[in-house]
Amino acid sequence: MASLNMNFDASTVQPTGSYDPLPNGEYLVVATASDMKPTKSGGQYLELELEILEGNFRSRKLWDRINLVNSNPKTVEIAQRQLSGLCHATGVMNVTDSSQLHNIPVIATIKYKEPQNGYEASNEVRGYKKANDQSTPQAPQQPAAVPTTQAAGATPPWGRK
């Protein structure tokens, strides 16, 4: 038994909702935190914490991992393209610190990823665009049915691993 040292009234606090992966869609988000982190192979990736700003998923968090330091030049090229997409969407073209990209609303394209290789289903950020490129993101407002099977030879909805 543990004393809370207070009288907690759960009727005054919104309970935590489900954190199942989001359906495919475009979501209005802001980067709220970021950090460079080491990879298992000795490289580094930029981890961006994103917060959804509107709709039924408002306040939900997502993470984008951009593998900027890697021994594979193709991986670095892909990462630089991802970062460039975010820079263009925010209008911040010269970045020396990832915090320069924080708190600027952008549209993030989110893809659902099927469970694979022992990992649970998750989301992946597939790209960014300016928030003013369209009046309202095309994000689903109700949780959509998540695909559970895939036809033989069909391309997965997220397009890449």
N, CA, C and O atoms as a DFTB+ gen file, in Angstrom:
644 C
 N C O
     1  1       0.853      -1.166       0.000
     2  2       0.000       0.000       0.000
     3  2       0.900       1.230       0.000
     4  3       1.938       1.258       0.660
     5  1       0.474       2.261      -0.765
     6  2       1.258       3.487      -0.850
     7  2       0.349       4.691      -0.676
     8  3      -0.672       4.803      -1.355
     9  1       0.707       5.575       0.211
    10  2      -0.033       6.811       0.408
    11  2       0.306       7.767      -0.731
    12  3       1.478       7.965      -1.053
    13  1      -0.717       8.357      -1.336
    14  2      -0.511       9.297      -2.429
    15  2      -0.153      10.699      -1.926
    16  3       0.251      11.556      -2.712
    17  1      -0.295      10.925      -0.665
    18  2      -0.051      12.244      -0.065
    19  2      -0.923      13.326      -0.691
    20  3      -0.539      14.495      -0.736
    21  1      -2.101      12.927      -1.175
    22  2      -3.084      13.862      -1.737
    23  2      -4.392      13.117      -1.899
    24  3      -4.444      11.895      -1.765
    25  1      -5.453      13.862      -2.190
    26  2      -6.746      13.272      -2.512
    27  2      -6.941      13.436      -4.013
    28  3      -7.309      14.519      -4.468
    29  1      -6.704      12.385      -4.792
    30  2      -6.808      12.433      -6.249
    31  2      -8.247      12.226      -6.674
    32  3      -8.862      11.225      -6.307
    33  1      -8.800      13.165      -7.450
    34  2     -10.165      13.085      -7.953
    35  2     -10.117      12.775      -9.444
    36  3      -9.916      13.675     -10.259
    37  1     -10.301      11.504      -9.805
    38  2     -10.215      11.063     -11.202
    39  2     -11.296      11.676     -12.080
    40  3     -11.152      11.687     -13.303
    41  1     -12.368      12.183     -11.496
    42  2     -13.424      12.800     -12.308
    43  2     -12.981      14.143     -12.885
    44  3     -13.671      14.697     -13.740
    45  1     -11.848      14.675     -12.438
    46  2     -11.362      15.965     -12.933
    47  2     -10.237      15.819     -13.962
    48  3      -9.722      16.820     -14.460
    49  1      -9.854      14.580     -14.281
    50  2      -8.739      14.332     -15.196
    51  2      -9.196      13.391     -16.295
    52  3      -9.772      12.337     -16.025
    53  1      -8.932      13.781     -17.551
    54  2      -9.270      12.932     -18.690
    55  2      -8.421      11.661     -18.640
    56  3      -7.197      11.757     -18.544
    57  1      -9.035      10.463     -18.704
    58  2      -8.231       9.237     -18.674
    59  2      -7.427       9.058     -19.962
    60  3      -7.784       9.596     -21.010
    61  1      -6.363       8.314     -19.869
    62  2      -5.546       7.987     -21.017
    63  2      -6.352       7.131     -21.975
    64  3      -7.031       6.191     -21.561
    65  1      -6.275       7.460     -23.257
    66  2      -6.985       6.689     -24.268
    67  2      -6.101       5.602     -24.843
    68  3      -4.998       5.352     -24.358
    69  1      -6.601       4.962     -25.882
    70  2      -5.869       3.908     -26.564
    71  2      -4.699       4.513     -27.341
    72  3      -4.810       5.605     -27.897
    73  1      -3.608       3.811     -27.373
    74  2      -2.454       4.261     -28.149
    75  2      -2.160       3.300     -29.284
    76  3      -1.003       3.063     -29.633
    77  1      -3.231       2.746     -29.860
    78  2      -3.061       1.920     -31.044
    79  2      -2.521       2.802     -32.166
    80  3      -2.730       4.015     -32.154
    81  1      -1.831       2.206     -33.132
    82  2      -1.326       3.008     -34.253
    83  2      -2.463       3.752     -34.957
    84  3      -3.592       3.266     -35.034
    85  1      -2.146       4.915     -35.456
    86  2      -3.116       5.743     -36.161
    87  2      -3.369       5.201     -37.561
    88  3      -2.505       4.546     -38.144
    89  1      -4.545       5.472     -38.095
    90  2      -4.798       5.093     -39.486
    91  2      -4.000       5.983     -40.439
    92  3      -3.587       7.084     -40.077
    93  1      -3.791       5.491     -41.655
    94  2      -3.131       6.284     -42.689
    95  2      -3.837       7.631     -42.816
    96  3      -5.063       7.704     -42.732
    97  1      -3.072       8.682     -43.017
    98  2      -3.686       9.984     -43.225
    99  2      -2.691      11.111     -43.086
   100  3      -1.503      10.899     -42.841
   101  1      -3.203      12.303     -43.246
   102  2      -2.410      13.508     -43.058
   103  2      -2.893      14.181     -41.781
   104  3      -4.094      14.329     -41.557
   105  1      -1.937      14.587     -40.944
   106  2      -2.252      15.129     -39.635
   107  2      -1.509      16.445     -39.432
   108  3      -0.338      16.564     -39.792
   109  1      -2.188      17.426     -38.858
   110  2      -1.548      18.678     -38.493
   111  2      -0.770      18.434     -37.206
   112  3      -1.351      18.053     -36.190
   113  1       0.553      18.655     -37.248
   114  2       1.427      18.348     -36.111
   115  2       2.420      19.480     -35.883
   116  3       2.621      20.340     -36.741
   117  1       3.036      19.457     -34.700
   118  2       4.216      20.279     -34.418
   119  2       5.254      19.388     -33.769
   120  3       4.920      18.448     -33.048
   121  1       6.507      19.689     -34.028
   122  2       7.600      19.032     -33.306
   123  2       7.683      19.712     -31.946
   124  3       7.792      20.935     -31.865
   125  1       7.631      18.919     -30.878
   126  2       7.667      19.480     -29.523
   127  2       8.985      19.189     -28.819
   128  3       9.313      19.840     -27.827
   129  1       9.735      18.230     -29.316
   130  2      11.028      17.882     -28.725
   131  2      11.843      17.155     -29.781
   132  3      11.294      16.604     -30.735
   133  1      13.166      17.159     -29.600
   134  2      14.035      16.440     -30.523
   135  2      15.371      16.177     -29.852
   136  3      15.777      16.871     -28.920
   137  1      16.041      15.145     -30.361
   138  2      17.339      14.795     -29.788
   139  2      18.085      13.906     -30.773
   140  3      17.472      13.110     -31.485
   141  1      19.403      14.040     -30.815
   142  2      20.231      13.112     -31.577
   143  2      20.501      11.910     -30.677
   144  3      20.896      12.066     -29.521
   145  1      20.283      10.705     -31.219
   146  2      20.463       9.483     -30.448
   147  2      21.342       8.512     -31.220
   148  3      21.369       8.540     -32.450
   149  1      22.064       7.648     -30.500
   150  2      22.933       6.685     -31.181
   151  2      22.132       5.513     -31.751
   152  3      21.122       5.097     -31.183
   153  1      22.603       4.991     -32.887
   154  2      22.034       3.762     -33.441
   155  2      22.853       2.578     -32.925
   156  3      23.949       2.755     -32.393
   157  1      22.321       1.397     -33.085
   158  2      23.046       0.188     -32.661
   159  2      24.322      -0.015     -33.471
   160  3      25.276      -0.628     -32.991
   161  1      24.336       0.503     -34.707
   162  2      25.485       0.281     -35.596
   163  2      26.554       1.376     -35.484
   164  3      27.509       1.395     -36.260
   165  1      26.389       2.283     -34.521
   166  2      27.395       3.323     -34.332
   167  2      27.084       4.640     -35.009
   168  3      27.885       5.572     -34.926
   169  1      25.957       4.746     -35.669
   170  2      25.549       6.003     -36.295
   171  2      24.741       6.843     -35.320
   172  3      24.784       6.636     -34.107
   173  1      24.008       7.790     -35.874
   174  2      23.136       8.626     -35.065
   175  2      21.877       8.956     -35.852
   176  3      21.900       9.064     -37.078
   177  1      20.767       9.116     -35.114
   178  2      19.530       9.546     -35.751
   179  2      18.923      10.697     -34.963
   180  3      19.091      10.804     -33.748
   181  1      18.219      11.548     -35.683
   182  2      17.464      12.637     -35.076
   183  2      16.090      12.099     -34.755
   184  3      15.354      11.687     -35.651
   185  1      15.738      12.101     -33.477
   186  2      14.401      11.673     -33.071
   187  2      13.567      12.919     -32.809
   188  3      13.917      13.753     -31.974
   189  1      12.460      13.033     -33.533
   190  2      11.533      14.145     -33.386
   191  2      10.267      13.662     -32.706
   192  3       9.655      12.692     -33.151
   193  1       9.871      14.325     -31.640
   194  2       8.585      14.051     -30.998
   195  2       7.569      14.999     -31.614
   196  3       7.741      16.218     -31.569
   197  1       6.519      14.444     -32.185
   198  2       5.479      15.218     -32.853
   199  2       4.189      15.123     -32.057
   200  3       3.880      14.074     -31.492
   201  1       3.440      16.205     -32.009
   202  2       2.138      16.211     -31.339
   203  2       1.074      16.610     -32.346
   204  3       1.224      17.602     -33.059
   205  1      -0.011      15.826     -32.403
   206  2      -1.131      16.127     -33.292
   207  2      -1.929      17.278     -32.684
   208  3      -2.213      17.290     -31.487
   209  1      -2.284      18.241     -33.528
   210  2      -2.907      19.480     -33.046
   211  2      -4.424      19.517     -33.110
   212  3      -5.039      20.343     -32.436
   213  1      -5.053      18.643     -33.904
   214  2      -6.504      18.742     -34.042
   215  2      -7.126      17.394     -34.343
   216  3      -6.430      16.418     -34.624
   217  1      -8.452      17.356     -34.279
   218  2      -9.194      16.145     -34.587
   219  2      -9.291      15.202     -33.394
   220  3      -8.897      15.547     -32.280
   221  1      -9.819      14.014     -33.643
   222  2      -9.996      13.015     -32.576
   223  2      -8.686      12.543     -31.982
   224  3      -8.671      11.989     -30.883
   225  1      -7.581      12.752     -32.691
   226  2      -6.278      12.297     -32.201
   227  2      -5.463      13.444     -31.608
   228  3      -4.262      13.307     -31.374
   229  1      -6.122      14.571     -31.369
   230  2      -5.444      15.741     -30.795
   231  2      -4.675      15.352     -29.539
   232  3      -5.170      14.600     -28.699
   233  1      -3.475      15.868     -29.426
   234  2      -2.556      15.648     -28.291
   235  2      -1.835      14.317     -28.349
   236  3      -0.976      14.059     -27.506
   237  1      -2.152      13.454     -29.318
   238  2      -1.407      12.206     -29.464
   239  2       0.008      12.519     -29.902
   240  3       0.248      13.498     -30.608
   241  1       0.936      11.689     -29.483
   242  2       2.350      11.853     -29.833
   243  2       2.734      10.820     -30.890
   244  3       2.229       9.698     -30.906
   245  1       3.635      11.233     -31.764
   246  2       4.251      10.367     -32.769
   247  2       5.741      10.664     -32.748
   248  3       6.163      11.716     -32.267
   249  1       6.530       9.746     -33.264
   250  2       7.961       9.978     -33.341
   251  2       8.453       9.704     -34.746
   252  3       8.060       8.728     -35.385
   253  1       9.319      10.584     -35.211
   254  2       9.985      10.398     -36.493
   255  2      11.465      10.232     -36.189
   256  3      12.034      10.993     -35.406
   257  1      12.081       9.246     -36.802
   258  2      13.506       8.988     -36.599
   259  2      14.214       9.145     -37.935
   260  3      13.940       8.416     -38.888
   261  1      15.131      10.107     -37.990
   262  2      15.824      10.447     -39.226
   263  2      17.295      10.085     -39.052
   264  3      18.017      10.743     -38.304
   265  1      17.736       9.033     -39.748
   266  2      19.057       8.424     -39.581
   267  2      20.129       9.232     -40.329
   268  3      20.535       8.868     -41.433
   269  1      20.575      10.323     -39.717
   270  2      21.477      11.268     -40.393
   271  2      22.938      10.838     -40.450
   272  3      23.666      11.273     -41.342
   273  1      23.383       9.998     -39.526
   274  2      24.784       9.566     -39.493
   275  2      24.793       8.048     -39.630
   276  3      24.372       7.330     -38.723
   277  1      25.281       7.566     -40.778
   278  2      25.243       6.141     -41.062
   279  2      26.363       5.821     -42.052
   280  3      26.725       6.654     -42.883
   281  1      26.898       4.625     -41.958
   282  2      27.966       4.229     -42.878
   283  2      27.451       3.982     -44.297
   284  3      28.242       3.946     -45.239
   285  1      26.147       3.813     -44.460
   286  2      25.549       3.589     -45.765
   287  2      25.145       4.938     -46.379
   288  3      24.244       5.597     -45.859
   289  1      25.791       5.358     -47.467
   290  2      25.480       6.656     -48.076
   291  2      24.019       6.784     -48.518
   292  3      23.461       7.879     -48.449
   293  1      23.390       5.706     -48.965
   294  2      21.986       5.746     -49.390
   295  2      21.083       6.058     -48.197
   296  3      20.123       6.818     -48.330
   297  1      21.384       5.479     -47.034
   298  2      20.613       5.755     -45.819
   299  2      20.716       7.225     -45.449
   300  3      19.718       7.845     -45.082
   301  1      21.910       7.785     -45.542
   302  2      22.128       9.210     -45.233
   303  2      21.371      10.084     -46.231
   304  3      20.767      11.085     -45.844
   305  1      21.398       9.714     -47.509
   306  2      20.672      10.477     -48.529
   307  2      19.175      10.505     -48.232
   308  3      18.544      11.559     -48.314
   309  1      18.614       9.363     -47.892
   310  2      17.188       9.279     -47.553
   311  2      16.887      10.160     -46.341
   312  3      15.895      10.889     -46.331
   313  1      17.741      10.092     -45.323
   314  2      17.546      10.888     -44.106
   315  2      17.615      12.383     -44.415
   316  3      16.814      13.165     -43.903
   317  1      18.568      12.773     -45.247
   318  2      18.688      14.183     -45.586
   319  2      17.467      14.666     -46.361
   320  3      17.038      15.808     -46.197
   321  1      16.912      13.810     -47.197
   322  2      15.683      14.166     -47.926
   323  2      14.510      14.331     -46.944
   324  3      13.694      15.241     -47.091
   325  1      14.437      13.440     -45.941
   326  2      13.384      13.553     -44.920
   327  2      13.514      14.874     -44.178
   328  3      12.528      15.591     -44.004
   329  1      14.720      15.198     -43.744
   330  2      14.951      16.440     -43.010
   331  2      14.666      17.646     -43.904
   332  3      14.092      18.632     -43.441
   333  1      15.056      17.582     -45.164
   334  2      14.775      18.666     -46.101
   335  2      13.268      18.878     -46.247
   336  3      12.802      20.016     -46.316
   337  1      12.520      17.797     -46.292
   338  2      11.060      17.910     -46.376
   339  2      10.485      18.661     -45.186
   340  3       9.594      19.496     -45.342
   341  1      10.993      18.365     -44.000
   342  2      10.530      19.066     -42.800
   343  2      10.968      20.528     -42.841
   344  3      10.196      21.416     -42.481
   345  1      12.188      20.779     -43.272
   346  2      12.679      22.162     -43.372
   347  2      11.826      22.974     -44.343
   348  3      11.441      24.102     -44.033
   349  1      11.529      22.414     -45.512
   350  2      10.689      23.112     -46.472
   351  2       9.291      23.356     -45.897
   352  3       8.720      24.428     -46.099
   353  1       8.741      22.381     -45.190
   354  2       7.402      22.526     -44.615
   355  2       7.357      23.604     -43.538
   356  3       6.358      24.313     -43.420
   357  1       8.418      23.738     -42.756
   358  2       8.452      24.739     -41.686
   359  2       8.908      26.096     -42.191
   360  3       8.635      27.117     -41.559
   361  1       9.607      26.118     -43.335
   362  2      10.169      27.358     -43.839
   363  2      11.526      27.686     -43.232
   364  3      12.074      28.761     -43.478
   365  1      12.070      26.767     -42.441
   366  2      13.383      26.946     -41.824
   367  2      14.391      26.198     -42.697
   368  3      14.523      24.978     -42.601
   369  1      15.100      26.944     -43.549
   370  2      15.934      26.303     -44.550
   371  2      17.362      26.026     -44.095
   372  3      18.008      25.136     -44.649
   373  1      17.873      26.743     -43.120
   374  2      19.219      26.515     -42.600
   375  2      19.105      26.146     -41.133
   376  3      18.744      26.977     -40.300
   377  1      19.415      24.892     -40.821
   378  2      19.219      24.382     -39.464
   379  2      20.564      24.012     -38.854
   380  3      21.332      23.245     -39.434
   381  1      20.834      24.559     -37.690
   382  2      22.025      24.173     -36.923
   383  2      21.636      23.444     -35.648
   384  3      22.449      22.736     -35.054
   385  1      20.371      23.623     -35.225
   386  2      19.856      22.966     -34.023
   387  2      18.420      22.550     -34.310
   388  3      17.628      23.352     -34.806
   389  1      18.082      21.313     -34.004
   390  2      16.748      20.800     -34.327
   391  2      15.634      21.573     -33.628
   392  3      14.485      21.522     -34.067
   393  1      15.952      22.288     -32.550
   394  2      14.918      23.070     -31.858
   395  2      14.377      24.191     -32.752
   396  3      13.295      24.718     -32.490
   397  1      15.112      24.559     -33.799
   398  2      14.630      25.560     -34.741
   399  2      13.375      25.088     -35.475
   400  3      12.637      25.901     -36.029
   401  1      13.133      23.773     -35.480
   402  2      11.983      23.189     -36.171
   403  2      10.794      22.964     -35.243
   404  3       9.740      22.509     -35.687
   405  1      10.953      23.279     -33.963
   406  2       9.889      23.050     -32.981
   407  2       8.773      24.089     -33.111
   408  3       8.999      25.225     -33.529
   409  1       7.565      23.667     -32.740
   410  2       6.388      24.533     -32.586
   411  2       5.969      25.258     -33.862
   412  3       5.369      26.331     -33.797
   413  1       6.281      24.684     -35.012
   414  2       5.835      25.225     -36.295
   415  2       4.880      24.196     -36.904
   416  3       5.314      23.103     -37.270
   417  1       3.594      24.521     -37.018
   418  2       2.634      23.545     -37.546
   419  2       2.960      23.121     -38.978
   420  3       3.241      23.957     -39.837
   421  1       2.919      21.826     -39.215
   422  2       3.118      21.237     -40.541
   423  2       2.142      20.083     -40.697
   424  3       1.575      19.603     -39.715
   425  1       1.949      19.646     -41.920
   426  2       1.145      18.465     -42.200
   427  2       2.101      17.280     -42.330
   428  3       3.019      17.310     -43.149
   429  1       1.889      16.242     -41.527
   430  2       2.692      15.025     -41.615
   431  2       1.843      13.921     -42.240
   432  3       0.705      13.695     -41.830
   433  1       2.401      13.243     -43.226
   434  2       1.746      12.077     -43.816
   435  2       2.157      10.862     -42.984
   436  3       3.340      10.534     -42.892
   437  1       1.179      10.205     -42.388
   438  2       1.414       9.083     -41.482
   439  2       0.919       7.802     -42.139
   440  3      -0.187       7.752     -42.677
   441  1       1.741       6.785     -42.089
   442  2       1.386       5.472     -42.625
   443  2       1.361       4.442     -41.503
   444  3       2.193       4.459     -40.596
   445  1       0.396       3.560     -41.589
   446  2       0.283       2.432     -40.662
   447  2       1.238       1.339     -41.107
   448  3       1.311       1.023     -42.295
   449  1       1.971       0.761     -40.164
   450  2       2.884      -0.344     -40.473
   451  2       2.385      -1.610     -39.783
   452  3       2.155      -1.625     -38.574
   453  1       2.224      -2.657     -40.563
   454  2       1.819      -3.966     -40.040
   455  2       2.868      -4.493     -39.064
   456  3       4.038      -4.126     -39.163
   457  1       2.468      -5.342     -38.129
   458  2       3.472      -5.985     -37.264
   459  2       4.420      -6.820     -38.123
   460  3       3.987      -7.506     -39.050
   461  1       5.705      -6.758     -37.812
   462  2       6.672      -7.554     -38.568
   463  2       7.949      -7.751     -37.768
   464  3       8.309      -6.914     -36.941
   465  1       8.623      -8.850     -38.015
   466  2       9.905      -9.176     -37.386
   467  2       9.875      -9.049     -35.863
   468  3      10.850      -8.600     -35.260
   469  1       8.774      -9.436     -35.247
   470  2       8.669      -9.391     -33.797
   471  2       8.262      -8.038     -33.234
   472  3       8.114      -7.902     -32.020
   473  1       8.077      -7.031     -34.090
   474  2       7.654      -5.704     -33.642
   475  2       6.148      -5.572     -33.782
   476  3       5.555      -6.144     -34.696
   477  1       5.524      -4.819     -32.877
   478  2       4.096      -4.559     -32.946
   479  2       3.799      -3.594     -34.092
   480  3       4.706      -2.965     -34.635
   481  1       2.532      -3.485     -34.449
   482  2       2.109      -2.510     -35.446
   483  2       2.510      -1.120     -34.959
   484  3       2.539      -0.856     -33.757
   485  1       2.818      -0.237     -35.908
   486  2       3.278       1.105     -35.530
   487  2       2.931       2.088     -36.635
   488  3       2.279       1.740     -37.619
   489  1       3.375       3.308     -36.453
   490  2       3.215       4.348     -37.464
   491  2       4.574       4.794     -37.956
   492  3       5.583       4.668     -37.262
   493  1       4.577       5.318     -39.169
   494  2       5.787       5.855     -39.774
   495  2       5.436       7.192     -40.423
   496  3       4.419       7.315     -41.105
   497  1       6.278       8.179     -40.205
   498  2       6.107       9.468     -40.876
   499  2       6.704       9.317     -42.272
   500  3       7.880       8.982     -42.417
   501  1       5.899       9.564     -43.286
   502  2       6.347       9.386     -44.668
   503  2       6.670      10.689     -45.363
   504  3       7.222      10.677     -46.463
   505  1       6.340      11.814     -44.749
   506  2       6.664      13.083     -45.371
   507  2       5.987      14.237     -44.667
   508  3       5.116      14.056     -43.815
   509  1       6.415      15.439     -45.049
   510  2       5.880      16.668     -44.476
   511  2       5.539      17.635     -45.588
   512  3       6.137      17.593     -46.663
   513  1       4.571      18.511     -45.328
   514  2       4.304      19.631     -46.220
   515  2       3.802      20.808     -45.395
   516  3       3.414      20.655     -44.237
   517  1       3.816      21.982     -46.013
   518  2       3.395      23.192     -45.318
   519  2       1.959      23.046     -44.838
   520  3       1.117      22.468     -45.526
   521  1       1.695      23.567     -43.671
   522  2       0.342      23.493     -43.115
   523  2      -0.634      24.311     -43.933
   524  3      -1.820      23.985     -43.966
   525  1      -0.182      25.356     -44.590
   526  2      -1.090      26.190     -45.371
   527  2      -1.245      25.722     -46.815
   528  3      -1.866      26.421     -47.616
   529  1      -0.693      24.547     -47.172
   530  2      -0.870      24.002     -48.522
   531  2      -2.296      23.534     -48.767
   532  3      -2.718      23.374     -49.913
   533  1      -3.026      23.319     -47.698
   534  2      -4.420      22.907     -47.802
   535  2      -5.131      23.410     -46.567
   536  3      -4.500      23.641     -45.536
   537  1      -6.431      23.580     -46.656
   538  2      -7.166      24.155     -45.535
   539  2      -7.296      23.183     -44.370
   540  3      -7.211      23.595     -43.214
   541  1      -7.499      21.914     -44.653
   542  2      -7.671      20.935     -43.586
   543  2      -6.957      19.651     -43.965
   544  3      -7.100      19.192     -45.098
   545  1      -6.190      19.051     -43.055
   546  2      -5.551      17.772     -43.363
   547  2      -6.591      16.707     -43.699
   548  3      -7.747      16.794     -43.287
   549  1      -6.162      15.718     -44.443
   550  2      -7.041      14.629     -44.838
   551  2      -7.014      13.479     -43.840
   552  3      -7.155      12.320     -44.230
   553  1      -6.835      13.781     -42.566
   554  2      -6.734      12.751     -41.545
   555  2      -8.104      12.155     -41.256
   556  3      -9.098      12.880     -41.211
   557  1      -8.166      10.841     -41.060
   558  2      -9.419      10.239     -40.657
   559  2      -9.824      10.781     -39.288
   560  3      -8.978      10.923     -38.405
   561  1     -11.101      11.082     -39.105
   562  2     -11.566      11.604     -37.830
   563  2     -12.049      10.491     -36.904
   564  3     -12.157      10.699     -35.696
   565  1     -12.334       9.343     -37.440
   566  2     -12.702       8.183     -36.640
   567  2     -11.664       7.104     -36.884
   568  3     -11.179       6.961     -38.007
   569  1     -11.311       6.333     -35.848
   570  2     -10.347       5.260     -36.085
   571  2     -10.835       4.365     -37.212
   572  3     -11.959       3.865     -37.182
   573  1      -9.994       4.173     -38.187
   574  2     -10.323       3.334     -39.329
   575  2      -9.911       1.898     -39.046
   576  3      -9.031       1.632     -38.227
   577  1     -10.566       0.988     -39.740
   578  2     -10.171      -0.408     -39.618
   579  2      -8.754      -0.540     -40.141
   580  3      -8.430      -0.032     -41.215
   581  1      -7.928      -1.210     -39.397
   582  2      -6.533      -1.379     -39.764
   583  2      -6.403      -2.664     -40.557
   584  3      -6.946      -3.692     -40.155
   585  1      -5.686      -2.627     -41.690
   586  2      -5.561      -3.840     -42.498
   587  2      -4.883      -4.953     -41.703
   588  3      -3.889      -4.731     -41.012
   589  1      -5.444      -6.152     -41.817
   590  2      -4.865      -7.277     -41.091
   591  2      -4.309      -8.338     -42.026
   592  3      -3.500      -9.170     -41.615
   593  1      -4.736      -8.312     -43.276
   594  2      -4.204      -9.260     -44.254
   595  2      -3.864      -8.501     -45.515
   596  3      -4.303      -7.371     -45.728
   597  1      -3.085      -9.138     -46.330
   598  2      -2.641      -8.494     -47.559
   599  2      -2.676      -9.519     -48.674
   600  3      -2.222     -10.649     -48.495
   601  1      -3.210      -9.138     -49.821
   602  2      -3.273     -10.046     -50.949
   603  2      -1.871     -10.411     -51.407
   604  3      -0.945      -9.604     -51.322
   605  1      -1.730     -11.621     -51.888
   606  2      -0.421     -12.100     -52.343
   607  2       0.100     -11.191     -53.437
   608  3      -0.606     -10.916     -54.407
   609  1       1.330     -10.722     -53.290
   610  2       1.968      -9.887     -54.292
   611  2       1.576      -8.426     -54.226
   612  3       2.089      -7.622     -55.004
   613  1       0.664      -8.050     -53.304
   614  2       0.247      -6.657     -53.199
   615  2       1.345      -5.834     -52.510
   616  3       2.083      -6.336     -51.663
   617  1       1.426      -4.592     -52.889
   618  2       2.370      -3.686     -52.257
   619  2       1.810      -3.252     -50.908
   620  3       0.649      -2.851     -50.839
   621  1       2.600      -3.318     -49.825
   622  2       2.088      -2.892     -48.526
   623  2       1.693      -1.417     -48.566
   624  3       2.285      -0.642     -49.318
   625  1       0.692      -1.015     -47.761
   626  2       0.204       0.364     -47.821
   627  2       1.253       1.380     -47.416
   628  3       1.141       2.541     -47.809
   629  1       2.244       1.014     -46.666
   630  2       3.246       1.977     -46.216
   631  2       4.410       2.056     -47.180
   632  3       5.226       2.972     -47.070
   633  1       4.521       1.128     -48.124
   634  2       5.469       1.246     -49.213
   635  2       6.922       0.933     -48.922
   636  3       7.670       0.624     -49.849
   637  1       7.355       1.001     -47.661
   638  2       8.749       0.696     -47.345
   639  2       8.847       0.221     -45.922
   640  3       7.922       0.387     -45.126
   641  1       9.968      -0.369     -45.613
   642  2      10.175      -0.852     -44.248
   643  2      10.665       0.260     -43.386
   644  3      10.902       0.060     -42.195
